[in-house]
mmCIF file of N, CA, C and O in Angstrom:
data_model
loop_
_atom_site.group_PDB
_atom_site.id
_atom_site.type_symbol
_atom_site.label_atom_id
_atom_site.label_comp_id
_atom_site.label_asym_id
_atom_site.label_seq_id
_atom_site.Cartn_x
_atom_site.Cartn_y
_atom_site.Cartn_z
ATOM 1 N N MET A 292 205.097 -34.790 154.215
ATOM 2 C CA MET A 292 206.929 -33.479 154.385
ATOM 3 C C MET A 292 207.387 -33.408 153.313
ATOM 4 O O MET A 292 206.952 -34.288 151.711
ATOM 5 N N PRO A 293 207.489 -31.931 153.042
ATOM 6 C CA PRO A 293 208.224 -31.707 152.274
ATOM 7 C C PRO A 293 209.745 -32.300 151.397
ATOM 8 O O PRO A 293 210.202 -33.013 152.380
ATOM 9 N N TRP A 294 209.813 -32.558 150.113
ATOM 10 C CA TRP A 294 211.510 -33.638 150.033
ATOM 11 C C TRP A 294 212.718 -33.027 150.299
ATOM 12 O O TRP A 294 213.064 -33.626 150.278
ATOM 13 N N GLU A 295 212.634 -31.541 150.396
ATOM 14 C CA GLU A 295 213.275 -30.815 150.663
ATOM 15 C C GLU A 295 213.983 -30.856 151.712
ATOM 16 O O GLU A 295 215.941 -30.902 152.423
ATOM 17 N N LYS A 296 212.971 -31.456 153.210
ATOM 18 C CA LYS A 296 212.967 -31.907 154.322
ATOM 19 C C LYS A 296 213.682 -33.622 154.298
ATOM 20 O O LYS A 296 214.563 -33.967 154.998
ATOM 21 N N ILE A 297 213.422 -34.285 152.873
ATOM 22 C CA ILE A 297 214.012 -35.231 152.877
ATOM 23 C C ILE A 297 215.113 -35.458 152.784
ATOM 24 O O ILE A 297 216.323 -36.372 153.382
ATOM 25 N N ALA A 298 215.788 -33.968 152.385
ATOM 26 C CA ALA A 298 217.333 -34.232 152.189
ATOM 27 C C ALA A 298 218.436 -33.914 152.898
ATOM 28 O O ALA A 298 219.345 -33.816 152.692
ATOM 29 N N GLU A 299 217.542 -32.913 154.007
ATOM 30 C CA GLU A 299 218.292 -32.696 154.804
ATOM 31 C C GLU A 299 219.307 -34.029 156.180
ATOM 32 O O GLU A 299 218.872 -35.760 155.915
ATOM 33 N N GLY A 300 220.771 -33.812 156.485
ATOM 34 C CA GLY A 300 221.195 -34.471 156.952
ATOM 35 C C GLY A 300 222.129 -34.921 155.943
ATOM 36 O O GLY A 300 222.695 -36.075 155.950
ATOM 37 N N PHE A 301 221.970 -35.131 154.577
ATOM 38 C CA PHE A 301 222.830 -36.120 153.871
ATOM 39 C C PHE A 301 223.830 -35.063 153.406
ATOM 40 O O PHE A 301 224.126 -34.086 153.423
ATOM 41 N N SER A 302 225.295 -35.448 152.634
ATOM 42 C CA SER A 302 226.196 -34.665 151.535
ATOM 43 C C SER A 302 225.581 -33.565 151.445
ATOM 44 O O SER A 302 224.040 -33.143 150.508
ATOM 45 N N ASP A 303 226.463 -32.492 151.587
ATOM 46 C CA ASP A 303 226.552 -30.565 150.478
ATOM 47 C C ASP A 303 225.882 -31.205 148.470
ATOM 48 O O ASP A 303 225.046 -30.175 147.967
ATOM 49 N N GLU A 304 225.754 -32.280 148.422
ATOM 50 C CA GLU A 304 226.096 -32.262 147.084
ATOM 51 C C GLU A 304 224.757 -33.221 146.378
ATOM 52 O O GLU A 304 224.241 -32.886 144.972
ATOM 53 N N PHE A 305 223.518 -33.950 147.489
ATOM 54 C CA PHE A 305 223.173 -34.514 147.574
ATOM 55 C C PHE A 305 221.429 -33.919 147.218
ATOM 56 O O PHE A 305 221.081 -34.583 145.794
ATOM 57 N N PRO A 306 221.674 -32.901 147.687
ATOM 58 C CA PRO A 306 220.160 -32.084 147.459
ATOM 59 C C PRO A 306 220.182 -31.683 145.932
ATOM 60 O O PRO A 306 218.831 -31.549 145.254
ATOM 61 N N LEU A 307 221.487 -31.278 145.119
ATOM 62 C CA LEU A 307 221.429 -31.553 144.245
ATOM 63 C C LEU A 307 220.841 -31.981 143.269
ATOM 64 O O LEU A 307 220.529 -31.836 142.035
ATOM 65 N N ALA A 308 220.761 -33.220 143.517
ATOM 66 C CA ALA A 308 220.263 -34.224 143.049
ATOM 67 C C ALA A 308 218.758 -35.170 143.194
ATOM 68 O O ALA A 308 218.199 -36.401 143.247
ATOM 69 N N TRP A 309 218.589 -34.112 144.173
ATOM 70 C CA TRP A 309 217.165 -34.318 145.107
ATOM 71 C C TRP A 309 215.780 -33.916 144.775
ATOM 72 O O TRP A 309 216.253 -32.812 144.281
ATOM 73 N N PHE A 310 215.015 -34.370 143.194
ATOM 74 C CA PHE A 310 213.411 -33.845 143.426
ATOM 75 C C PHE A 310 212.794 -34.954 143.498
ATOM 76 O O PHE A 310 212.816 -36.294 143.101
ATOM 77 N N GLY A 311 211.290 -34.502 143.482
ATOM 78 C CA GLY A 311 210.514 -35.428 143.741
ATOM 79 C C GLY A 311 209.522 -35.806 142.251
ATOM 80 O O GLY A 311 209.833 -35.407 141.540
ATOM 81 N N THR A 312 208.872 -36.999 141.976
ATOM 82 C CA THR A 312 208.294 -37.630 141.258
ATOM 83 C C THR A 312 207.318 -38.797 141.605
ATOM 84 O O THR A 312 206.917 -39.227 142.762
ATOM 85 N N HIS A 313 206.171 -38.113 140.762
ATOM 86 C CA HIS A 313 204.533 -38.987 141.220
ATOM 87 C C HIS A 313 204.437 -39.357 140.046
ATOM 88 O O HIS A 313 203.728 -38.579 138.814
ATOM 89 N N PHE A 314 204.513 -41.293 139.469
ATOM 90 C CA PHE A 314 203.480 -41.417 138.632
ATOM 91 C C PHE A 314 202.117 -41.436 138.965
ATOM 92 O O PHE A 314 202.094 -42.217 140.021
ATOM 93 N N PHE A 315 201.477 -41.655 138.327
ATOM 94 C CA PHE A 315 199.853 -41.587 138.293
ATOM 95 C C PHE A 315 199.609 -43.428 138.141
ATOM 96 O O PHE A 315 200.564 -44.128 137.442
ATOM 97 N N ASN A 316 199.469 -43.520 139.021
ATOM 98 C CA ASN A 316 198.070 -45.383 138.907
ATOM 99 C C ASN A 316 197.580 -45.474 138.497
ATOM 100 O O ASN A 316 196.874 -44.672 138.158
ATOM 101 N N PRO A 317 197.849 -46.469 137.810
ATOM 102 C CA PRO A 317 198.555 -47.572 137.235
ATOM 103 C C PRO A 317 199.643 -46.933 136.248
ATOM 104 O O PRO A 317 199.703 -46.284 134.968
ATOM 105 N N PRO A 318 200.669 -46.946 136.730
ATOM 106 C CA PRO A 318 201.908 -46.418 136.129
ATOM 107 C C PRO A 318 202.148 -47.044 134.358
ATOM 108 O O PRO A 318 202.474 -46.736 133.751
ATOM 109 N N ARG A 319 201.625 -48.098 134.373
ATOM 110 C CA ARG A 319 202.138 -48.611 132.668
ATOM 111 C C ARG A 319 200.961 -48.237 132.227
ATOM 112 O O ARG A 319 201.398 -48.134 130.958
ATOM 113 N N TYR A 320 199.907 -48.244 132.049
ATOM 114 C CA TYR A 320 199.231 -47.469 131.772
ATOM 115 C C TYR A 320 198.877 -45.650 130.926
ATOM 116 O O TYR A 320 198.215 -45.155 130.501
ATOM 117 N N MET A 321 198.893 -45.137 132.638
ATOM 118 C CA MET A 321 198.683 -43.708 132.853
ATOM 119 C C MET A 321 199.763 -42.887 132.045
ATOM 120 O O MET A 321 201.203 -43.159 132.580
ATOM 121 N N ARG A 322 199.793 -41.686 131.529
ATOM 122 C CA ARG A 322 200.707 -41.307 130.970
ATOM 123 C C ARG A 322 201.091 -39.804 131.335
ATOM 124 O O ARG A 322 202.602 -40.017 131.368
ATOM 125 N N LEU A 323 200.619 -39.941 132.902
ATOM 126 C CA LEU A 323 200.895 -38.492 133.433
ATOM 127 C C LEU A 323 201.678 -39.134 134.897
ATOM 128 O O LEU A 323 202.011 -40.030 134.839
ATOM 129 N N LEU A 324 202.929 -38.034 134.501
ATOM 130 C CA LEU A 324 203.746 -38.046 135.737
ATOM 131 C C LEU A 324 203.520 -36.220 135.905
ATOM 132 O O LEU A 324 203.877 -35.313 134.985
ATOM 133 N N GLU A 325 203.876 -35.953 137.376
ATOM 134 C CA GLU A 325 204.441 -34.560 137.950
ATOM 135 C C GLU A 325 205.897 -35.132 139.035
ATOM 136 O O GLU A 325 206.520 -35.971 139.253
ATOM 137 N N ILE A 326 206.985 -33.710 137.683
ATOM 138 C CA ILE A 326 208.561 -34.023 138.385
ATOM 139 C C ILE A 326 208.119 -32.388 139.584
ATOM 140 O O ILE A 326 207.882 -31.744 139.947
ATOM 141 N N ILE A 327 208.550 -32.590 140.434
ATOM 142 C CA ILE A 327 208.324 -31.719 142.098
ATOM 143 C C ILE A 327 209.785 -31.198 142.435
ATOM 144 O O ILE A 327 210.848 -32.384 142.770
ATOM 145 N N PRO A 328 210.185 -30.319 141.483
ATOM 146 C CA PRO A 328 212.341 -29.205 141.115
ATOM 147 C C PRO A 328 212.352 -29.114 143.556
ATOM 148 O O PRO A 328 211.206 -28.737 143.967
ATOM 149 N N THR A 329 212.896 -29.333 144.016
ATOM 150 C CA THR A 329 213.316 -28.034 144.820
ATOM 151 C C THR A 329 214.506 -27.024 144.981
ATOM 152 O O THR A 329 214.533 -27.367 143.763
ATOM 153 N N PRO A 330 214.152 -26.661 145.925
ATOM 154 C CA PRO A 330 215.068 -25.572 145.465
ATOM 155 C C PRO A 330 216.713 -25.775 145.204
ATOM 156 O O PRO A 330 217.073 -25.287 144.384
ATOM 157 N N GLU A 331 217.112 -26.316 145.894
ATOM 158 C CA GLU A 331 218.419 -26.971 145.852
ATOM 159 C C GLU A 331 218.859 -27.346 144.422
ATOM 160 O O GLU A 331 220.028 -27.424 143.925
ATOM 161 N N ALA A 332 217.694 -28.428 144.000
ATOM 162 C CA ALA A 332 217.733 -29.491 142.958
ATOM 163 C C ALA A 332 218.406 -28.398 141.475
ATOM 164 O O ALA A 332 217.926 -27.150 140.764
ATOM 165 N N ASP A 333 219.750 -29.759 140.865
ATOM 166 C CA ASP A 333 220.163 -29.008 139.922
ATOM 167 C C ASP A 333 219.413 -28.627 138.576
ATOM 168 O O ASP A 333 218.615 -29.916 138.054
ATOM 169 N N GLN A 334 219.001 -27.800 137.978
ATOM 170 C CA GLN A 334 218.043 -27.916 136.570
ATOM 171 C C GLN A 334 219.133 -28.718 135.603
ATOM 172 O O GLN A 334 218.089 -29.059 134.604
ATOM 173 N N ALA A 335 219.894 -28.813 135.352
ATOM 174 C CA ALA A 335 220.333 -30.002 134.151
ATOM 175 C C ALA A 335 220.216 -31.511 134.784
ATOM 176 O O ALA A 335 219.499 -32.064 133.868
ATOM 177 N N ALA A 336 219.802 -31.881 136.182
ATOM 178 C CA ALA A 336 219.187 -32.867 136.601
ATOM 179 C C ALA A 336 217.839 -32.782 135.813
ATOM 180 O O ALA A 336 217.478 -33.889 136.098
ATOM 181 N N ILE A 337 217.113 -31.973 136.140
ATOM 182 C CA ILE A 337 215.421 -32.316 136.592
ATOM 183 C C ILE A 337 215.431 -32.398 135.131
ATOM 184 O O ILE A 337 214.781 -33.267 134.508
ATOM 185 N N ASP A 338 215.515 -31.709 134.032
ATOM 186 C CA ASP A 338 216.132 -30.793 132.443
ATOM 187 C C ASP A 338 216.572 -32.570 131.719
ATOM 188 O O ASP A 338 215.271 -33.476 130.594
ATOM 189 N N ALA A 339 217.646 -33.710 132.225
ATOM 190 C CA ALA A 339 217.697 -34.947 131.804
ATOM 191 C C ALA A 339 216.320 -35.328 132.143
ATOM 192 O O ALA A 339 216.226 -36.385 131.355
ATOM 193 N N VAL A 340 215.874 -35.790 133.194
ATOM 194 C CA VAL A 340 215.176 -36.718 133.728
ATOM 195 C C VAL A 340 213.595 -36.221 133.495
ATOM 196 O O VAL A 340 213.251 -37.482 132.834
ATOM 197 N N SER A 341 213.269 -35.173 133.009
ATOM 198 C CA SER A 341 212.080 -35.339 132.303
ATOM 199 C C SER A 341 212.059 -35.299 130.440
ATOM 200 O O SER A 341 210.996 -36.313 130.165
ATOM 201 N N HIS A 342 213.475 -35.386 130.288
ATOM 202 C CA HIS A 342 213.528 -35.752 128.861
ATOM 203 C C HIS A 342 213.669 -37.035 128.792
ATOM 204 O O HIS A 342 213.225 -37.959 128.308
ATOM 205 N N PHE A 343 213.658 -38.002 130.104
ATOM 206 C CA PHE A 343 214.079 -39.214 129.547
ATOM 207 C C PHE A 343 212.323 -40.026 130.307
ATOM 208 O O PHE A 343 212.439 -40.885 129.100
ATOM 209 N N CYS A 344 211.906 -38.818 130.562
ATOM 210 C CA CYS A 344 210.135 -39.731 130.468
ATOM 211 C C CYS A 344 210.021 -39.960 129.891
ATOM 212 O O CYS A 344 208.768 -40.332 129.423
ATOM 213 N N ASP A 345 209.869 -38.783 129.319
ATOM 214 C CA ASP A 345 209.296 -37.938 127.532
ATOM 215 C C ASP A 345 209.330 -39.011 126.864
ATOM 216 O O ASP A 345 208.969 -39.458 126.512
ATOM 217 N N VAL A 346 210.911 -38.752 126.770
ATOM 218 C CA VAL A 346 211.597 -40.169 125.527
ATOM 219 C C VAL A 346 210.915 -41.067 125.857
ATOM 220 O O VAL A 346 211.016 -41.993 124.900
ATOM 221 N N ARG A 347 212.149 -41.434 126.767
ATOM 222 C CA ARG A 347 212.218 -43.096 126.445
ATOM 223 C C ARG A 347 210.720 -43.469 127.510
ATOM 224 O O ARG A 347 210.476 -44.724 127.797
ATOM 225 N N LEU A 348 210.165 -42.957 128.204
ATOM 226 C CA LEU A 348 209.520 -43.953 129.001
ATOM 227 C C LEU A 348 207.957 -43.678 128.204
ATOM 228 O O LEU A 348 207.010 -44.152 128.893
ATOM 229 N N GLY A 349 207.707 -42.199 127.640
ATOM 230 C CA GLY A 349 205.996 -42.137 126.816
ATOM 231 C C GLY A 349 205.753 -41.198 128.143
ATOM 232 O O GLY A 349 204.371 -41.673 127.661
ATOM 233 N N LYS A 350 205.974 -40.418 128.741
ATOM 234 C CA LYS A 350 205.042 -39.928 130.231
ATOM 235 C C LYS A 350 204.781 -38.358 129.617
ATOM 236 O O LYS A 350 205.867 -37.571 128.722
ATOM 237 N N ALA A 351 204.000 -37.969 129.290
ATOM 238 C CA ALA A 351 203.695 -36.649 129.786
ATOM 239 C C ALA A 351 203.414 -36.195 131.188
ATOM 240 O O ALA A 351 202.857 -36.592 132.257
ATOM 241 N N TRP A 352 204.514 -35.011 131.183
ATOM 242 C CA TRP A 352 204.959 -35.116 132.852
ATOM 243 C C TRP A 352 204.308 -33.846 132.398
ATOM 244 O O TRP A 352 204.671 -33.023 132.121
ATOM 245 N N SER A 353 205.100 -32.811 134.045
ATOM 246 C CA SER A 353 204.415 -31.408 134.267
ATOM 247 C C SER A 353 204.863 -31.357 135.317
ATOM 248 O O SER A 353 204.728 -31.788 136.769
ATOM 249 N N PHE A 354 205.319 -29.740 135.584
ATOM 250 C CA PHE A 354 206.132 -29.788 136.958
ATOM 251 C C PHE A 354 205.028 -28.934 138.224
ATOM 252 O O PHE A 354 204.020 -28.817 137.824
ATOM 253 N N ALA A 355 205.057 -30.290 139.347
ATOM 254 C CA ALA A 355 204.742 -29.382 140.176
ATOM 255 C C ALA A 355 204.661 -28.523 141.664
ATOM 256 O O ALA A 355 206.277 -29.332 141.881
ATOM 257 N N LYS A 356 204.141 -28.284 142.559
ATOM 258 C CA LYS A 356 204.551 -27.874 143.639
ATOM 259 C C LYS A 356 205.614 -28.541 144.841
ATOM 260 O O LYS A 356 204.323 -29.998 144.838
ATOM 261 N N ASP A 357 206.005 -28.274 145.837
ATOM 262 C CA ASP A 357 205.739 -29.257 146.697
ATOM 263 C C ASP A 357 204.724 -28.801 148.438
ATOM 264 O O ASP A 357 205.139 -28.462 148.854
ATOM 265 N N THR A 358 204.135 -29.056 147.141
ATOM 266 C CA THR A 358 202.861 -29.026 148.634
ATOM 267 C C THR A 358 201.972 -30.985 148.896
ATOM 268 O O THR A 358 202.040 -31.735 148.197
ATOM 269 N N PRO A 359 201.026 -30.244 150.012
ATOM 270 C CA PRO A 359 200.117 -31.383 150.175
ATOM 271 C C PRO A 359 199.348 -31.589 148.793
ATOM 272 O O PRO A 359 199.066 -30.573 148.302
ATOM 273 N N ASN A 360 199.204 -33.362 148.898
ATOM 274 C CA ASN A 360 198.294 -33.432 147.458
ATOM 275 C C ASN A 360 199.310 -33.766 146.461
ATOM 276 O O ASN A 360 200.381 -32.720 146.613
ATOM 277 N N PHE A 361 198.720 -34.310 145.036
ATOM 278 C CA PHE A 361 199.768 -33.895 143.659
ATOM 279 C C PHE A 361 198.804 -32.945 142.823
ATOM 280 O O PHE A 361 196.623 -32.968 143.134
ATOM 281 N N ILE A 362 198.966 -32.613 141.687
ATOM 282 C CA ILE A 362 198.153 -32.458 140.885
ATOM 283 C C ILE A 362 196.385 -33.269 140.224
ATOM 284 O O ILE A 362 195.716 -32.015 140.721
ATOM 285 N N GLY A 363 196.495 -34.215 140.520
ATOM 286 C CA GLY A 363 194.816 -35.208 139.906
ATOM 287 C C GLY A 363 194.862 -34.729 141.582
ATOM 288 O O GLY A 363 193.211 -34.537 141.418
ATOM 289 N N ASN A 364 194.958 -34.952 142.400
ATOM 290 C CA ASN A 364 194.413 -34.915 144.160
ATOM 291 C C ASN A 364 193.233 -33.554 143.756
ATOM 292 O O ASN A 364 192.064 -32.961 144.351
ATOM 293 N N ARG A 365 194.084 -32.414 143.647
ATOM 294 C CA ARG A 365 193.801 -31.162 143.850
ATOM 295 C C ARG A 365 193.070 -31.107 142.601
ATOM 296 O O ARG A 365 191.529 -30.305 143.476
ATOM 297 N N ILE A 366 192.887 -31.589 141.662
ATOM 298 C CA ILE A 366 191.696 -31.259 140.247
ATOM 299 C C ILE A 366 190.126 -32.214 140.722
ATOM 300 O O ILE A 366 189.000 -31.393 140.761
ATOM 301 N N GLY A 367 190.786 -33.783 141.225
ATOM 302 C CA GLY A 367 189.208 -34.467 142.192
ATOM 303 C C GLY A 367 188.119 -33.317 143.347
ATOM 304 O O GLY A 367 187.535 -33.256 143.098
ATOM 305 N N THR A 368 189.704 -32.887 144.274
ATOM 306 C CA THR A 368 189.059 -32.603 145.261
ATOM 307 C C THR A 368 187.569 -30.838 144.758
ATOM 308 O O THR A 368 187.119 -30.692 145.236
ATOM 309 N N PHE A 369 188.830 -30.102 143.735
ATOM 310 C CA PHE A 369 187.648 -29.260 143.709
ATOM 311 C C PHE A 369 186.759 -29.306 143.029
ATOM 312 O O PHE A 369 185.727 -28.931 143.000
ATOM 313 N N SER A 370 186.508 -31.070 141.454
ATOM 314 C CA SER A 370 185.433 -31.479 141.335
ATOM 315 C C SER A 370 184.723 -31.722 141.867
ATOM 316 O O SER A 370 183.040 -31.363 142.388
ATOM 317 N N VAL A 371 185.173 -32.510 143.101
ATOM 318 C CA VAL A 371 183.988 -32.999 144.392
ATOM 319 C C VAL A 371 183.316 -31.874 145.018
ATOM 320 O O VAL A 371 182.509 -31.614 145.502
ATOM 321 N N LEU A 372 184.107 -31.014 145.121
ATOM 322 C CA LEU A 372 183.241 -29.375 145.871
ATOM 323 C C LEU A 372 182.673 -29.057 145.099
ATOM 324 O O LEU A 372 181.418 -28.317 145.829
ATOM 325 N N ASN A 373 183.354 -29.004 143.592
ATOM 326 C CA ASN A 373 182.505 -28.346 143.221
ATOM 327 C C ASN A 373 180.660 -28.800 142.632
ATOM 328 O O ASN A 373 179.685 -28.099 142.928
ATOM 329 N N ARG A 374 180.395 -30.236 142.717
ATOM 330 C CA ARG A 374 179.504 -30.483 142.835
ATOM 331 C C ARG A 374 178.432 -29.858 143.998
ATOM 332 O O ARG A 374 177.166 -30.371 143.500
ATOM 333 N N HIS A 375 179.391 -30.585 145.362
ATOM 334 C CA HIS A 375 178.468 -30.252 146.169
ATOM 335 C C HIS A 375 177.749 -28.882 146.152
ATOM 336 O O HIS A 375 176.763 -28.562 146.954
ATOM 337 N N ALA A 376 178.382 -27.839 145.880
ATOM 338 C CA ALA A 376 178.274 -26.184 146.143
ATOM 339 C C ALA A 376 177.424 -26.351 144.882
ATOM 340 O O ALA A 376 176.667 -25.566 145.545
ATOM 341 N N PHE A 377 177.820 -27.135 144.043
ATOM 342 C CA PHE A 377 176.081 -27.265 143.151
ATOM 343 C C PHE A 377 174.442 -27.752 143.699
ATOM 344 O O PHE A 377 173.852 -27.060 144.019
ATOM 345 N N ASP A 378 175.166 -28.873 143.920
ATOM 346 C CA ASP A 378 173.609 -29.598 145.251
ATOM 347 C C ASP A 378 173.917 -28.250 145.885
ATOM 348 O O ASP A 378 171.823 -28.508 145.860
ATOM 349 N N ALA A 379 174.482 -27.468 147.254
ATOM 350 C CA ALA A 379 174.142 -26.912 148.102
ATOM 351 C C ALA A 379 173.212 -26.042 147.523
ATOM 352 O O ALA A 379 172.119 -25.735 148.665
ATOM 353 N N GLY A 380 173.378 -25.590 146.687
ATOM 354 C CA GLY A 380 173.005 -24.205 145.228
ATOM 355 C C GLY A 380 171.660 -24.426 145.262
ATOM 356 O O GLY A 380 171.312 -23.644 145.095
ATOM 357 N N GLY A 381 171.589 -25.634 144.684
ATOM 358 C CA GLY A 381 170.315 -25.925 144.286
ATOM 359 C C GLY A 381 170.565 -25.197 142.483
ATOM 360 O O GLY A 381 168.983 -25.545 142.266
ATOM 361 N N TRP A 382 171.607 -25.647 142.571
ATOM 362 C CA TRP A 382 170.951 -25.474 140.739
ATOM 363 C C TRP A 382 170.999 -26.557 139.916
ATOM 364 O O TRP A 382 170.912 -26.676 139.312
ATOM 365 N N ILE A 383 171.803 -27.582 140.725
ATOM 366 C CA ILE A 383 171.236 -28.873 140.379
ATOM 367 C C ILE A 383 170.733 -30.093 141.372
ATOM 368 O O ILE A 383 171.878 -29.878 142.146
ATOM 369 N N SER A 384 170.279 -30.048 141.101
ATOM 370 C CA SER A 384 169.493 -31.010 141.515
ATOM 371 C C SER A 384 169.901 -32.852 142.145
ATOM 372 O O SER A 384 170.433 -33.371 140.914
ATOM 373 N N PRO A 385 170.003 -33.308 142.831
ATOM 374 C CA PRO A 385 170.595 -35.043 142.724
ATOM 375 C C PRO A 385 169.899 -35.862 141.670
ATOM 376 O O PRO A 385 170.993 -36.246 140.940
ATOM 377 N N SER A 386 169.103 -35.127 141.712
ATOM 378 C CA SER A 386 167.980 -36.318 140.188
ATOM 379 C C SER A 386 168.791 -36.265 138.862
ATOM 380 O O SER A 386 169.336 -36.836 138.335
ATOM 381 N N LYS A 387 169.015 -35.107 138.352
ATOM 382 C CA LYS A 387 169.503 -34.716 137.756
ATOM 383 C C LYS A 387 170.732 -34.516 137.388
ATOM 384 O O LYS A 387 171.276 -35.064 136.653
ATOM 385 N N MET A 388 171.342 -34.405 138.277
ATOM 386 C CA MET A 388 173.058 -35.308 138.139
ATOM 387 C C MET A 388 173.106 -36.366 137.850
ATOM 388 O O MET A 388 173.818 -36.199 137.686
ATOM 389 N N SER A 389 172.773 -37.132 138.260
ATOM 390 C CA SER A 389 172.763 -38.556 138.445
ATOM 391 C C SER A 389 172.369 -38.986 136.733
ATOM 392 O O SER A 389 172.868 -39.911 136.468
ATOM 393 N N MET A 390 171.165 -38.564 136.281
ATOM 394 C CA MET A 390 170.793 -38.749 134.623
ATOM 395 C C MET A 390 171.693 -37.798 133.575
ATOM 396 O O MET A 390 172.201 -38.663 133.130
ATOM 397 N N ARG A 391 173.263 -37.554 134.514
ATOM 398 C CA ARG A 391 173.899 -36.625 133.271
ATOM 399 C C ARG A 391 175.326 -38.466 133.077
ATOM 400 O O ARG A 391 175.638 -39.168 133.751
#
């Protein structure tokens, strides 16, 4: 469900402070964080949260679009599909792949 859809039905001020965050698991050890701004979100609020997550939480953050899956999932899916393309194309045999 899109982040901006979740904010529907609240006060007019609510969407200004509404945007998504995704902490990679386990958050205690992983430094990665995605911030998903919505079209109505106040840039100052996004900047404040970004700064807090960087300085206070020590997170390396990135902006992400409001699309299904998270950045890590899309990169992982690409890698898995790319490997299957190599296997299917005969570029790298399964036996050689397992040796790497």
